[in-house]
Amino acid sequence: MDLPFAKRISKIKSGNESGKYILYWMQGAFRCHHNHSLEFSIWLANQTKKPLLVLAVVDPSFPKANFRSYKFFLEGLKDVMVDLSQRNIAFQIEVGDFLKIVPKYAESASFLIVDKAYLPNLRRIRRNIYERVGSTIFEVDTNLLVPVDVASDRKEPAARTIRPKILRLSEAFLNDFEWFEYEGPRIEVDDRMNLQNVETALNDLQVEYVPPCSMVGGHSEAMKKLERFIEEKFHSYAKFRNDPNLDVESKLSAYLHFGHISTQEILKRLKQTDDVENYEAFFEQLVIRRELAHNFAYHVEDLEDLYSLIPSWAVKTLAQHVEDEREYLYELEQFEKAQTHDEVWNSAQRQLLETGKIHNYLRMYWGKKIIEWTSSPKKAYQIMVYLNDKYALDGRDPNGYVGILWCFGLHDRPFRERKIFGKVRYMGLGKIKRR
Ligand SMILES: Cc1cc2nc3c(=O)[nH]c(=O)nc-3n(C[C@H](O)[C@H](O)[C@H](O)COP(=O)(O)OP(=O)(O)OC[C@H]3O[C@@H](n4cnc5c(N)ncnc54)[C@H](O)[C@@H]3O)c2cc1C
């Protein structure tokens, strides 16, 4: 059997294929558009003449998830519910522990299909589940343009090393998509979660309260954002993307994080503009930088210990400067409440608290200053991860950990030595003020 999008699919194990349905556990690509996992599941259901069941598990104990991120996530699930229903496909939403729920549903399935994960904690959860499942299992890499295993088999040290590998394959992967019409019946499911009213569903979950942001989740909202970006900002992306005053950004990162929109769909739409200069500038961020971050997350086993994650030159130089005097010293609470002496930094932090997002250029400044005003790099790393994961709608993502680690020298090079940072790149207010 020739599988569609075969290069995106890995067979995790062969098992008992006598179950009564095909199970797609949607965990990572919460959308019905340009979702290779979904299309592959439909294809398999048609081939085997078994019905398809799509399962989403809302696990309230999911690490660092809170009211803000759950609201966005559930809004995305609402779109999935509508889209699957239009394609006559059953969608089961369950609330509870992944480790219990997925194996329970997989018990009666002939095949389990899962979105590929990149972060160490999500890979661990999958491995744990796979041990408890007896059916045949496939993983599908649908959230990257070039599948992480195909792009490279090692942890890439920098954008310059992964760029040629991705560029060589990008055209072929841009076009590897096929849509299949589901031919099977719709299985009856229980309505465990009423998504008509997301607020009520959220209150029932009883997760940590972080005030929600105005940005609404889901594929349909992501498409509106993309169209607005093309209309108003895309034409000046290459020139002005680093200017925080002009706000020339797509604001798609949270949608990408939850898999509400695919890289492939964004790129295909941008190609239609025939604006090569801005397409290439956007490609550099969306594909090269983002897929470098995913390559990193995929090749590490945890993201806890700063010094095991950054290059040795950066560990050495930061350690040599750990005793340097800091002109300002703040604790987590002062950072969190935007109570530093620096109004630019405070306004970036307030933006994070209120909107769930900081402009990319300011985000670098935000991170670099936390290093400068904290007693040690390890503590600075913990503070940054805590704030980013709690408040950023696009947090808890490979891009987030790598963006933070970049502030400590990851995927960067040594610069002229100075206080606190040693040879790690420094950022001052100068450029920001000029802008
Ligand atoms: C300290 C720090 C923390 C960060 N935390 C996150 C995070 O939690 N989640 C996150 O998605 N990004 C993070 N970034 C990277 C970057 O700031 C965001 O991706 C970007 O601001 C998202 O806004 P946008 O979608 O409007 O970007 P656009 O400029 O419109 O870019 C389009 C897409 O390209 C990707 N992209 C853009 N810049 C980068 C980059 N530098 N590295 C990797 N991918 C990129 C994103 O997926 C983004 O959505 C962080 C950067 C730093 C310095």
PDB file of N, CA and C and ligand atoms in Angstrom, residues 229 237 241 248-254 256-257 266 282 284-291 293 357-368 384 388-389 392-407, ligand 1:
ATOM      1  N   PHE A 229      -3.069  40.543   7.632  1.00  0.00           N
ATOM      2  CA  PHE A 229      -1.620  40.737   7.536  1.00  0.00           C
ATOM      3  C   PHE A 229      -1.224  40.989   6.072  1.00  0.00           C
ATOM      4  N   TYR A 237       7.134  43.751   5.299  1.00  0.00           N
ATOM      5  CA  TYR A 237       7.685  42.832   6.309  1.00  0.00           C
ATOM      6  C   TYR A 237       9.216  42.817   6.287  1.00  0.00           C
ATOM      7  N   ARG A 241      10.132  44.570   9.834  1.00  0.00           N
ATOM      8  CA  ARG A 241       9.706  43.600  10.849  1.00  0.00           C
ATOM      9  C   ARG A 241      10.399  43.812  12.207  1.00  0.00           C
ATOM     10  N   VAL A 248       4.869  45.427  12.376  1.00  0.00           N
ATOM     11  CA  VAL A 248       4.715  44.658  11.135  1.00  0.00           C
ATOM     12  C   VAL A 248       4.958  43.172  11.423  1.00  0.00           C
ATOM     13  N   GLU A 249       3.938  42.525  11.923  1.00  0.00           N
ATOM     14  CA  GLU A 249       4.025  41.102  12.276  1.00  0.00           C
ATOM     15  C   GLU A 249       2.710  40.438  11.906  1.00  0.00           C
ATOM     16  N   SER A 250       2.749  39.128  11.741  1.00  0.00           N
ATOM     17  CA  SER A 250       1.506  38.420  11.372  1.00  0.00           C
ATOM     18  C   SER A 250       0.638  38.114  12.602  1.00  0.00           C
ATOM     19  N   LYS A 251       1.253  38.013  13.768  1.00  0.00           N
ATOM     20  CA  LYS A 251       0.561  37.616  15.009  1.00  0.00           C
ATOM     21  C   LYS A 251      -0.043  36.216  14.891  1.00  0.00           C
ATOM     22  N   LEU A 252       0.670  35.368  14.171  1.00  0.00           N
ATOM     23  CA  LEU A 252       0.154  34.002  13.976  1.00  0.00           C
ATOM     24  C   LEU A 252       0.775  32.984  14.939  1.00  0.00           C
ATOM     25  N   SER A 253       1.736  33.442  15.771  1.00  0.00           N
ATOM     26  CA  SER A 253       2.498  32.447  16.541  1.00  0.00           C
ATOM     27  C   SER A 253       1.632  31.596  17.472  1.00  0.00           C
ATOM     28  N   ALA A 254       0.612  32.186  18.095  1.00  0.00           N
ATOM     29  CA  ALA A 254      -0.222  31.382  19.003  1.00  0.00           C
ATOM     30  C   ALA A 254      -1.021  30.349  18.206  1.00  0.00           C
ATOM     31  N   LEU A 256      -0.058  28.999  15.419  1.00  0.00           N
ATOM     32  CA  LEU A 256       0.880  27.952  15.031  1.00  0.00           C
ATOM     33  C   LEU A 256       1.171  27.046  16.218  1.00  0.00           C
ATOM     34  N   HIS A 257       1.284  27.660  17.394  1.00  0.00           N
ATOM     35  CA  HIS A 257       1.579  26.856  18.584  1.00  0.00           C
ATOM     36  C   HIS A 257       0.512  25.788  18.821  1.00  0.00           C
ATOM     37  N   ILE A 266      -0.159  28.682   5.192  1.00  0.00           N
ATOM     38  CA  ILE A 266       0.294  30.084   5.211  1.00  0.00           C
ATOM     39  C   ILE A 266       1.169  30.366   3.983  1.00  0.00           C
ATOM     40  N   PHE A 282       9.688  36.335   5.215  1.00  0.00           N
ATOM     41  CA  PHE A 282       8.750  35.640   6.098  1.00  0.00           C
ATOM     42  C   PHE A 282       9.126  34.159   6.216  1.00  0.00           C
ATOM     43  N   GLU A 284      12.035  32.906   6.104  1.00  0.00           N
ATOM     44  CA  GLU A 284      13.182  32.795   7.009  1.00  0.00           C
ATOM     45  C   GLU A 284      12.712  32.627   8.467  1.00  0.00           C
ATOM     46  N   GLN A 285      11.655  33.342   8.852  1.00  0.00           N
ATOM     47  CA  GLN A 285      11.165  33.254  10.227  1.00  0.00           C
ATOM     48  C   GLN A 285      10.294  32.012  10.413  1.00  0.00           C
ATOM     49  N   LEU A 286       9.293  31.905   9.552  1.00  0.00           N
ATOM     50  CA  LEU A 286       8.296  30.836   9.727  1.00  0.00           C
ATOM     51  C   LEU A 286       8.885  29.444   9.519  1.00  0.00           C
ATOM     52  N   VAL A 287       9.821  29.343   8.583  1.00  0.00           N
ATOM     53  CA  VAL A 287      10.344  28.003   8.310  1.00  0.00           C
ATOM     54  C   VAL A 287      11.754  27.818   8.897  1.00  0.00           C
ATOM     55  N   ILE A 288      12.707  28.652   8.499  1.00  0.00           N
ATOM     56  CA  ILE A 288      14.087  28.395   8.943  1.00  0.00           C
ATOM     57  C   ILE A 288      14.194  28.523  10.470  1.00  0.00           C
ATOM     58  N   ARG A 289      13.780  29.662  11.011  1.00  0.00           N
ATOM     59  CA  ARG A 289      13.930  29.876  12.464  1.00  0.00           C
ATOM     60  C   ARG A 289      13.034  28.943  13.271  1.00  0.00           C
ATOM     61  N   ARG A 290      11.787  28.828  12.818  1.00  0.00           N
ATOM     62  CA  ARG A 290      10.844  28.006  13.580  1.00  0.00           C
ATOM     63  C   ARG A 290      11.257  26.524  13.522  1.00  0.00           C
ATOM     64  N   GLU A 291      11.700  26.076  12.363  1.00  0.00           N
ATOM     65  CA  GLU A 291      12.033  24.651  12.249  1.00  0.00           C
ATOM     66  C   GLU A 291      13.393  24.342  12.883  1.00  0.00           C
ATOM     67  N   ALA A 293      14.162  25.773  15.694  1.00  0.00           N
ATOM     68  CA  ALA A 293      13.733  25.644  17.097  1.00  0.00           C
ATOM     69  C   ALA A 293      13.137  24.252  17.355  1.00  0.00           C
ATOM     70  N   LYS A 357       1.368  38.694  24.312  1.00  0.00           N
ATOM     71  CA  LYS A 357       2.350  38.711  23.213  1.00  0.00           C
ATOM     72  C   LYS A 357       3.254  39.928  23.341  1.00  0.00           C
ATOM     73  N   ILE A 358       4.540  39.767  22.993  1.00  0.00           N
ATOM     74  CA  ILE A 358       5.453  40.923  22.900  1.00  0.00           C
ATOM     75  C   ILE A 358       5.999  40.909  21.477  1.00  0.00           C
ATOM     76  N   HIS A 359       6.193  42.085  20.923  1.00  0.00           N
ATOM     77  CA  HIS A 359       6.791  42.172  19.587  1.00  0.00           C
ATOM     78  C   HIS A 359       8.169  41.493  19.608  1.00  0.00           C
ATOM     79  N   ASN A 360       8.499  40.780  18.518  1.00  0.00           N
ATOM     80  CA  ASN A 360       9.737  39.992  18.499  1.00  0.00           C
ATOM     81  C   ASN A 360      10.968  40.796  18.915  1.00  0.00           C
ATOM     82  N   TYR A 361      11.111  42.001  18.416  1.00  0.00           N
ATOM     83  CA  TYR A 361      12.325  42.767  18.720  1.00  0.00           C
ATOM     84  C   TYR A 361      12.385  43.126  20.213  1.00  0.00           C
ATOM     85  N   LEU A 362      11.229  43.538  20.749  1.00  0.00           N
ATOM     86  CA  LEU A 362      11.178  43.875  22.179  1.00  0.00           C
ATOM     87  C   LEU A 362      11.347  42.632  23.047  1.00  0.00           C
ATOM     88  N   ARG A 363      10.930  41.510  22.496  1.00  0.00           N
ATOM     89  CA  ARG A 363      11.022  40.260  23.252  1.00  0.00           C
ATOM     90  C   ARG A 363      12.499  39.913  23.524  1.00  0.00           C
ATOM     91  N   MET A 364      13.345  40.233  22.538  1.00  0.00           N
ATOM     92  CA  MET A 364      14.778  39.976  22.724  1.00  0.00           C
ATOM     93  C   MET A 364      15.304  40.867  23.842  1.00  0.00           C
ATOM     94  N   TYR A 365      14.884  42.123  23.809  1.00  0.00           N
ATOM     95  CA  TYR A 365      15.313  43.083  24.834  1.00  0.00           C
ATOM     96  C   TYR A 365      14.803  42.636  26.203  1.00  0.00           C
ATOM     97  N   TRP A 366      13.541  42.227  26.243  1.00  0.00           N
ATOM     98  CA  TRP A 366      12.906  41.737  27.469  1.00  0.00           C
ATOM     99  C   TRP A 366      13.759  40.624  28.093  1.00  0.00           C
ATOM    100  N   GLY A 367      14.181  39.674  27.252  1.00  0.00           N
ATOM    101  CA  GLY A 367      14.966  38.540  27.749  1.00  0.00           C
ATOM    102  C   GLY A 367      16.363  38.957  28.189  1.00  0.00           C
ATOM    103  N   LYS A 368      17.014  39.755  27.362  1.00  0.00           N
ATOM    104  CA  LYS A 368      18.398  40.149  27.680  1.00  0.00           C
ATOM    105  C   LYS A 368      18.464  40.917  28.994  1.00  0.00           C
ATOM    106  N   MET A 384      12.452  33.678  33.055  1.00  0.00           N
ATOM    107  CA  MET A 384      11.951  33.891  31.689  1.00  0.00           C
ATOM    108  C   MET A 384      10.994  32.791  31.266  1.00  0.00           C
ATOM    109  N   ASN A 388       7.114  33.559  30.382  1.00  0.00           N
ATOM    110  CA  ASN A 388       6.709  33.305  28.995  1.00  0.00           C
ATOM    111  C   ASN A 388       5.654  32.196  28.928  1.00  0.00           C
ATOM    112  N   ASP A 389       5.872  31.141  29.690  1.00  0.00           N
ATOM    113  CA  ASP A 389       4.924  30.020  29.631  1.00  0.00           C
ATOM    114  C   ASP A 389       3.585  30.367  30.272  1.00  0.00           C
ATOM    115  N   ALA A 392       2.373  34.158  27.811  1.00  0.00           N
ATOM    116  CA  ALA A 392       2.369  34.263  26.336  1.00  0.00           C
ATOM    117  C   ALA A 392       1.428  33.208  25.753  1.00  0.00           C
ATOM    118  N   LEU A 393       0.566  33.639  24.869  1.00  0.00           N
ATOM    119  CA  LEU A 393      -0.353  32.670  24.249  1.00  0.00           C
ATOM    120  C   LEU A 393       0.415  31.679  23.375  1.00  0.00           C
ATOM    121  N   ASP A 394       1.588  32.111  22.889  1.00  0.00           N
ATOM    122  CA  ASP A 394       2.387  31.193  22.086  1.00  0.00           C
ATOM    123  C   ASP A 394       3.456  30.498  22.922  1.00  0.00           C
ATOM    124  N   GLY A 395       3.376  30.614  24.256  1.00  0.00           N
ATOM    125  CA  GLY A 395       4.386  30.014  25.142  1.00  0.00           C
ATOM    126  C   GLY A 395       4.300  28.491  25.167  1.00  0.00           C
ATOM    127  N   ARG A 396       5.186  27.859  25.931  1.00  0.00           N
ATOM    128  CA  ARG A 396       5.274  26.393  26.047  1.00  0.00           C
ATOM    129  C   ARG A 396       5.536  25.752  24.687  1.00  0.00           C
ATOM    130  N   ASP A 397       6.317  26.444  23.887  1.00  0.00           N
ATOM    131  CA  ASP A 397       6.531  26.045  22.494  1.00  0.00           C
ATOM    132  C   ASP A 397       8.039  25.938  22.237  1.00  0.00           C
ATOM    133  N   PRO A 398       8.470  25.088  21.295  1.00  0.00           N
ATOM    134  CA  PRO A 398       9.901  25.058  20.961  1.00  0.00           C
ATOM    135  C   PRO A 398      10.451  26.454  20.674  1.00  0.00           C
ATOM    136  N   ASN A 399       9.677  27.284  19.964  1.00  0.00           N
ATOM    137  CA  ASN A 399      10.127  28.654  19.675  1.00  0.00           C
ATOM    138  C   ASN A 399      10.375  29.448  20.949  1.00  0.00           C
ATOM    139  N   GLY A 400       9.560  29.215  21.968  1.00  0.00           N
ATOM    140  CA  GLY A 400       9.694  29.950  23.226  1.00  0.00           C
ATOM    141  C   GLY A 400      10.987  29.571  23.922  1.00  0.00           C
ATOM    142  N   TYR A 401      11.219  28.253  24.096  1.00  0.00           N
ATOM    143  CA  TYR A 401      12.435  27.827  24.802  1.00  0.00           C
ATOM    144  C   TYR A 401      13.671  28.252  24.012  1.00  0.00           C
ATOM    145  N   VAL A 402      13.607  28.115  22.695  1.00  0.00           N
ATOM    146  CA  VAL A 402      14.790  28.468  21.896  1.00  0.00           C
ATOM    147  C   VAL A 402      14.978  29.985  21.859  1.00  0.00           C
ATOM    148  N   GLY A 403      13.874  30.749  21.798  1.00  0.00           N
ATOM    149  CA  GLY A 403      13.987  32.216  21.849  1.00  0.00           C
ATOM    150  C   GLY A 403      14.651  32.648  23.156  1.00  0.00           C
ATOM    151  N   ILE A 404      14.254  32.020  24.243  1.00  0.00           N
ATOM    152  CA  ILE A 404      14.848  32.351  25.547  1.00  0.00           C
ATOM    153  C   ILE A 404      16.316  31.918  25.581  1.00  0.00           C
ATOM    154  N   LEU A 405      16.581  30.707  25.092  1.00  0.00           N
ATOM    155  CA  LEU A 405      17.967  30.214  25.122  1.00  0.00           C
ATOM    156  C   LEU A 405      18.866  31.014  24.182  1.00  0.00           C
ATOM    157  N   TRP A 406      18.274  31.581  23.135  1.00  0.00           N
ATOM    158  CA  TRP A 406      19.052  32.448  22.235  1.00  0.00           C
ATOM    159  C   TRP A 406      19.615  33.635  23.028  1.00  0.00           C
ATOM    160  N   CYS A 407      18.834  34.135  23.996  1.00  0.00           N
ATOM    161  CA  CYS A 407      19.323  35.254  24.821  1.00  0.00           C
ATOM    162  C   CYS A 407      20.591  34.857  25.572  1.00  0.00           C
TER     163      CYS A 407
HETATM  164  C1  LIG B   1      12.835  35.776  24.702  1.00  0.00           C
HETATM  165  C2  LIG B   1      12.034  35.260  23.521  1.00  0.00           C
HETATM  166  C3  LIG B   1      10.923  34.457  23.737  1.00  0.00           C
HETATM  167  C4  LIG B   1      10.178  33.969  22.654  1.00  0.00           C
HETATM  168  N1  LIG B   1       9.098  33.182  22.924  1.00  0.00           N
HETATM  169  C5  LIG B   1       8.366  32.673  21.888  1.00  0.00           C
HETATM  170  C6  LIG B   1       7.263  31.813  22.146  1.00  0.00           C
HETATM  171  O1  LIG B   1       6.944  31.509  23.298  1.00  0.00           O
HETATM  172  N2  LIG B   1       6.584  31.328  21.077  1.00  0.00           N
HETATM  173  C7  LIG B   1       6.910  31.659  19.781  1.00  0.00           C
HETATM  174  O2  LIG B   1       6.236  31.199  18.863  1.00  0.00           O
HETATM  175  N3  LIG B   1       7.953  32.453  19.525  1.00  0.00           N
HETATM  176  C8  LIG B   1       8.700  32.978  20.528  1.00  0.00           C
HETATM  177  N4  LIG B   1       9.760  33.794  20.255  1.00  0.00           N
HETATM  178  C9  LIG B   1      10.121  34.054  18.846  1.00  0.00           C
HETATM  179  C10 LIG B   1       9.408  35.291  18.232  1.00  0.00           C
HETATM  180  O3  LIG B   1       9.524  36.381  19.093  1.00  0.00           O
HETATM  181  C11 LIG B   1       7.948  35.010  17.938  1.00  0.00           C
HETATM  182  O4  LIG B   1       7.815  33.848  17.163  1.00  0.00           O
HETATM  183  C12 LIG B   1       7.257  36.147  17.190  1.00  0.00           C
HETATM  184  O5  LIG B   1       7.337  37.328  17.925  1.00  0.00           O
HETATM  185  C13 LIG B   1       5.811  35.778  16.957  1.00  0.00           C
HETATM  186  O6  LIG B   1       5.074  36.842  16.447  1.00  0.00           O
HETATM  187  P1  LIG B   1       4.444  36.786  14.993  1.00  0.00           P
HETATM  188  O7  LIG B   1       3.703  35.517  14.778  1.00  0.00           O
HETATM  189  O8  LIG B   1       3.691  38.049  14.792  1.00  0.00           O
HETATM  190  O9  LIG B   1       5.774  36.761  14.138  1.00  0.00           O
HETATM  191  P2  LIG B   1       6.022  36.983  12.591  1.00  0.00           P
HETATM  192  O10 LIG B   1       7.148  37.947  12.461  1.00  0.00           O
HETATM  193  O11 LIG B   1       4.791  37.275  11.863  1.00  0.00           O
HETATM  194  O12 LIG B   1       6.627  35.570  12.141  1.00  0.00           O
HETATM  195  C14 LIG B   1       5.833  34.512  11.597  1.00  0.00           C
HETATM  196  C15 LIG B   1       6.145  33.242  12.325  1.00  0.00           C
HETATM  197  O13 LIG B   1       7.514  32.903  12.192  1.00  0.00           O
HETATM  198  C16 LIG B   1       7.971  32.278  13.387  1.00  0.00           C
HETATM  199  N5  LIG B   1       9.036  33.095  13.988  1.00  0.00           N
HETATM  200  C17 LIG B   1       9.177  34.447  13.938  1.00  0.00           C
HETATM  201  N6  LIG B   1      10.287  34.822  14.607  1.00  0.00           N
HETATM  202  C18 LIG B   1      10.836  33.697  15.092  1.00  0.00           C
HETATM  203  C19 LIG B   1      11.997  33.398  15.864  1.00  0.00           C
HETATM  204  N7  LIG B   1      12.833  34.356  16.252  1.00  0.00           N
HETATM  205  N8  LIG B   1      12.250  32.124  16.187  1.00  0.00           N
HETATM  206  C20 LIG B   1      11.444  31.128  15.778  1.00  0.00           C
HETATM  207  N9  LIG B   1      10.330  31.329  15.045  1.00  0.00           N
HETATM  208  C21 LIG B   1      10.033  32.591  14.702  1.00  0.00           C
HETATM  209  C22 LIG B   1       6.791  32.228  14.340  1.00  0.00           C
HETATM  210  O14 LIG B   1       6.192  30.968  14.244  1.00  0.00           O
HETATM  211  C23 LIG B   1       5.901  33.333  13.814  1.00  0.00           C
HETATM  212  O15 LIG B   1       4.545  33.116  14.133  1.00  0.00           O
HETATM  213  C24 LIG B   1      10.549  34.288  21.323  1.00  0.00           C
HETATM  214  C25 LIG B   1      11.667  35.095  21.118  1.00  0.00           C
HETATM  215  C26 LIG B   1      12.411  35.569  22.187  1.00  0.00           C
HETATM  216  C27 LIG B   1      13.611  36.428  21.930  1.00  0.00           C
END
